Short mmCIF file of C-alpha atoms in Angstrom, two decimals:
data_model
loop_
_atom_site.label_atom_id
_atom_site.label_comp_id
_atom_site.label_asym_id
_atom_site.label_seq_id
_atom_site.Cartn_x
_atom_site.Cartn_y
_atom_site.Cartn_z
CA UNK P 146 80.80 92.05 101.71
CA UNK P 147 83.10 94.75 99.80
CA UNK P 148 85.80 93.23 98.90
CA UNK P 149 88.77 95.02 99.11
CA UNK P 150 90.67 95.12 95.77
CA UNK P 151 93.16 98.24 96.26
CA UNK P 152 94.22 94.98 99.84
CA UNK P 153 97.38 93.71 99.73
CA UNK P 154 96.27 90.08 100.20
CA UNK P 155 93.88 90.97 97.53
CA UNK P 156 97.42 91.41 95.31
CA UNK P 157 98.68 87.99 96.61
CA UNK P 158 95.00 87.73 95.18
CA UNK P 159 94.81 88.48 91.87
CA UNK P 160 98.55 87.60 91.28
CA UNK P 161 97.85 83.57 91.99
CA UNK P 162 94.99 84.00 89.52
CA UNK P 163 96.83 84.99 86.93
CA UNK P 164 99.36 82.44 87.49
CA UNK P 165 102.03 83.82 89.22
CA UNK P 166 103.60 81.28 91.88
CA UNK P 167 103.87 81.52 95.26
CA UNK P 168 107.12 81.68 95.47
CA UNK P 169 107.13 84.47 93.60
CA UNK P 170 104.62 86.69 94.94
CA UNK P 171 107.06 86.39 97.84
CA UNK P 172 110.06 87.18 95.79
CA UNK P 173 108.44 90.49 94.44
CA UNK P 174 106.16 91.94 97.33
CA UNK P 175 109.54 90.81 99.48
CA UNK P 176 107.99 88.60 101.62
CA UNK P 177 107.57 85.03 103.16
CA UNK P 178 106.43 82.37 101.20
CA UNK P 179 104.01 81.79 104.24
CA UNK P 180 102.97 85.67 104.77
CA UNK P 181 102.09 84.75 101.24
CA UNK P 182 100.13 81.62 101.36
CA UNK P 183 99.19 83.12 104.82
CA UNK P 184 96.93 86.10 103.28
CA UNK P 185 96.04 83.66 100.50
CA UNK P 186 94.56 81.97 102.26
CA UNK P 187 92.90 84.97 104.28
CA UNK P 188 91.14 86.40 100.93
CA UNK P 189 89.98 83.61 99.69
CA UNK P 190 87.53 82.85 102.58
CA UNK P 191 86.72 86.91 102.04
CA UNK P 192 86.26 85.80 98.85
CA UNK P 193 84.41 82.44 98.96
CA UNK P 194 82.17 84.20 101.47
CA UNK P 195 81.28 87.67 99.54
CA UNK P 196 80.65 84.79 95.82
CA UNK P 197 78.55 83.10 98.45
CA UNK P 198 76.88 86.47 99.99
CA UNK P 199 75.71 87.74 96.56
CA UNK P 200 74.12 84.57 95.03
CA UNK P 201 72.27 84.80 97.80
CA UNK P 202 71.43 87.81 97.97
CA UNK P 203 70.50 87.18 94.66
CA UNK P 204 68.03 84.40 94.58
CA UNK P 205 71.38 81.89 93.04
CA UNK P 206 72.26 78.45 92.81
CA UNK P 207 75.10 77.58 93.64
CA UNK P 208 76.48 74.82 91.06
CA UNK P 209 80.06 74.39 91.22
CA UNK P 210 82.39 77.52 93.16
CA UNK P 211 86.11 77.85 92.55
CA UNK P 212 87.43 79.88 95.25
CA UNK P 213 90.85 80.33 93.16
CA UNK P 214 89.38 81.72 90.24
CA UNK P 215 86.82 84.31 92.18
CA UNK P 216 83.80 82.41 90.35
CA UNK P 217 80.20 81.16 91.21
CA UNK P 218 77.96 79.80 88.55
CA UNK P 219 74.59 78.46 89.59
CA UNK P 220 70.95 79.76 88.18
CA UNK P 221 69.08 82.31 88.93
CA UNK P 222 65.75 80.81 90.75
CA UNK P 223 63.88 84.61 90.07
CA UNK P 224 64.97 84.75 86.82
CA UNK P 225 65.44 80.58 85.77
CA UNK P 226 68.51 81.86 84.26
CA UNK P 227 72.10 80.08 84.78
CA UNK P 228 74.83 83.08 86.20
CA UNK P 229 77.78 83.72 87.13
CA UNK P 230 79.09 86.13 89.57
CA UNK P 231 82.90 86.87 89.62
CA UNK P 232 85.12 89.18 90.77
CA UNK P 233 86.39 91.44 89.23
CA UNK P 234 89.88 93.55 90.36
CA UNK P 235 88.88 96.55 88.07
CA UNK P 236 85.20 96.13 89.07
CA UNK P 237 84.24 94.02 91.84
CA UNK P 238 81.43 91.30 91.92
CA UNK P 239 79.64 91.02 89.49
CA UNK P 240 76.79 88.70 89.00
CA UNK P 241 76.09 87.62 85.10
CA UNK P 242 72.41 86.40 84.11
CA UNK P 243 72.68 84.39 80.14
CA UNK P 244 69.83 86.45 78.08
CA UNK P 245 69.48 87.75 75.11
CA UNK P 246 70.05 91.40 75.45
CA UNK P 247 68.77 94.49 73.36
CA UNK P 248 72.87 96.03 73.22
CA UNK P 249 72.02 98.57 70.42
CA UNK P 250 69.91 99.81 72.91
CA UNK P 251 71.09 99.97 76.06
CA UNK P 252 72.02 102.83 78.08
CA UNK P 253 75.34 100.57 79.13
CA UNK P 254 75.85 99.39 76.39
CA UNK P 255 79.56 100.60 76.19
CA UNK P 256 80.62 99.33 80.34
CA UNK P 257 79.37 96.21 78.95
CA UNK P 258 81.54 95.96 76.75
CA UNK P 259 84.36 97.16 78.77
CA UNK P 260 83.27 95.47 81.02
CA UNK P 261 83.53 91.99 79.48
CA UNK P 262 87.11 92.76 77.59
CA UNK P 263 88.47 93.75 81.89
CA UNK P 264 86.91 90.58 82.38
CA UNK P 265 88.76 88.61 80.06
CA UNK P 266 92.02 90.27 80.04
CA UNK P 267 92.58 89.57 84.12
CA UNK P 268 91.70 86.02 83.54
CA UNK P 269 93.95 85.81 80.59
CA UNK P 270 91.72 85.20 77.16
CA UNK P 271 90.86 86.93 74.86
CA UNK P 272 87.19 87.01 72.78
CA UNK P 273 86.66 87.48 69.36
CA UNK P 274 86.57 91.52 68.50
CA UNK P 275 81.95 91.91 68.57
CA UNK P 276 80.09 95.20 68.83
CA UNK P 277 77.33 92.90 70.45
CA UNK P 278 79.09 92.87 73.81
CA UNK P 279 75.88 89.73 74.59
CA UNK P 280 77.94 87.02 71.56
CA UNK P 281 81.27 87.96 73.98
CA UNK P 282 79.46 87.80 76.99
CA UNK P 283 78.48 84.64 75.32
CA UNK P 284 82.29 83.37 74.77
CA UNK P 285 83.88 84.47 77.96
CA UNK P 286 81.39 82.61 80.48
CA UNK P 287 82.08 79.20 77.36
CA UNK P 288 85.21 79.51 78.58
CA UNK P 289 84.79 80.38 82.11
CA UNK P 290 83.32 77.54 82.59
CA UNK P 291 85.47 75.37 80.57
CA UNK P 292 88.35 76.86 83.22
CA UNK P 293 86.23 75.27 86.26
#
């Protein structure tokens, strides 16, 4: 399922995820609080479905699901590793597996660092600056697990 990250409902959801109360969202956008609540209920269902479908497609058993944060934590059956499926406003749906990567020789080195920084910023986390995406991801996902 494709999440419409440019949709108004998704915008409401992202604002709520960052800690903005529904009444503030309503006032900022110029709609009723009830309209925001209805939009969030609809978006929560879409996010729950998308996270579940992504977990199913990647053979991940679900351990924890937090729709309001857009995070699913589980275990990859084929890789026998912890997996996190998450929603990023900038990067869409992502699946990350716990592993020790050889980041220095990977062609996605810069992409991974950018994704980790962007996602940490979306969640309001600060993480230690390092040139090792694996360490950054470990720190970020430890904080994510503590969050939910």
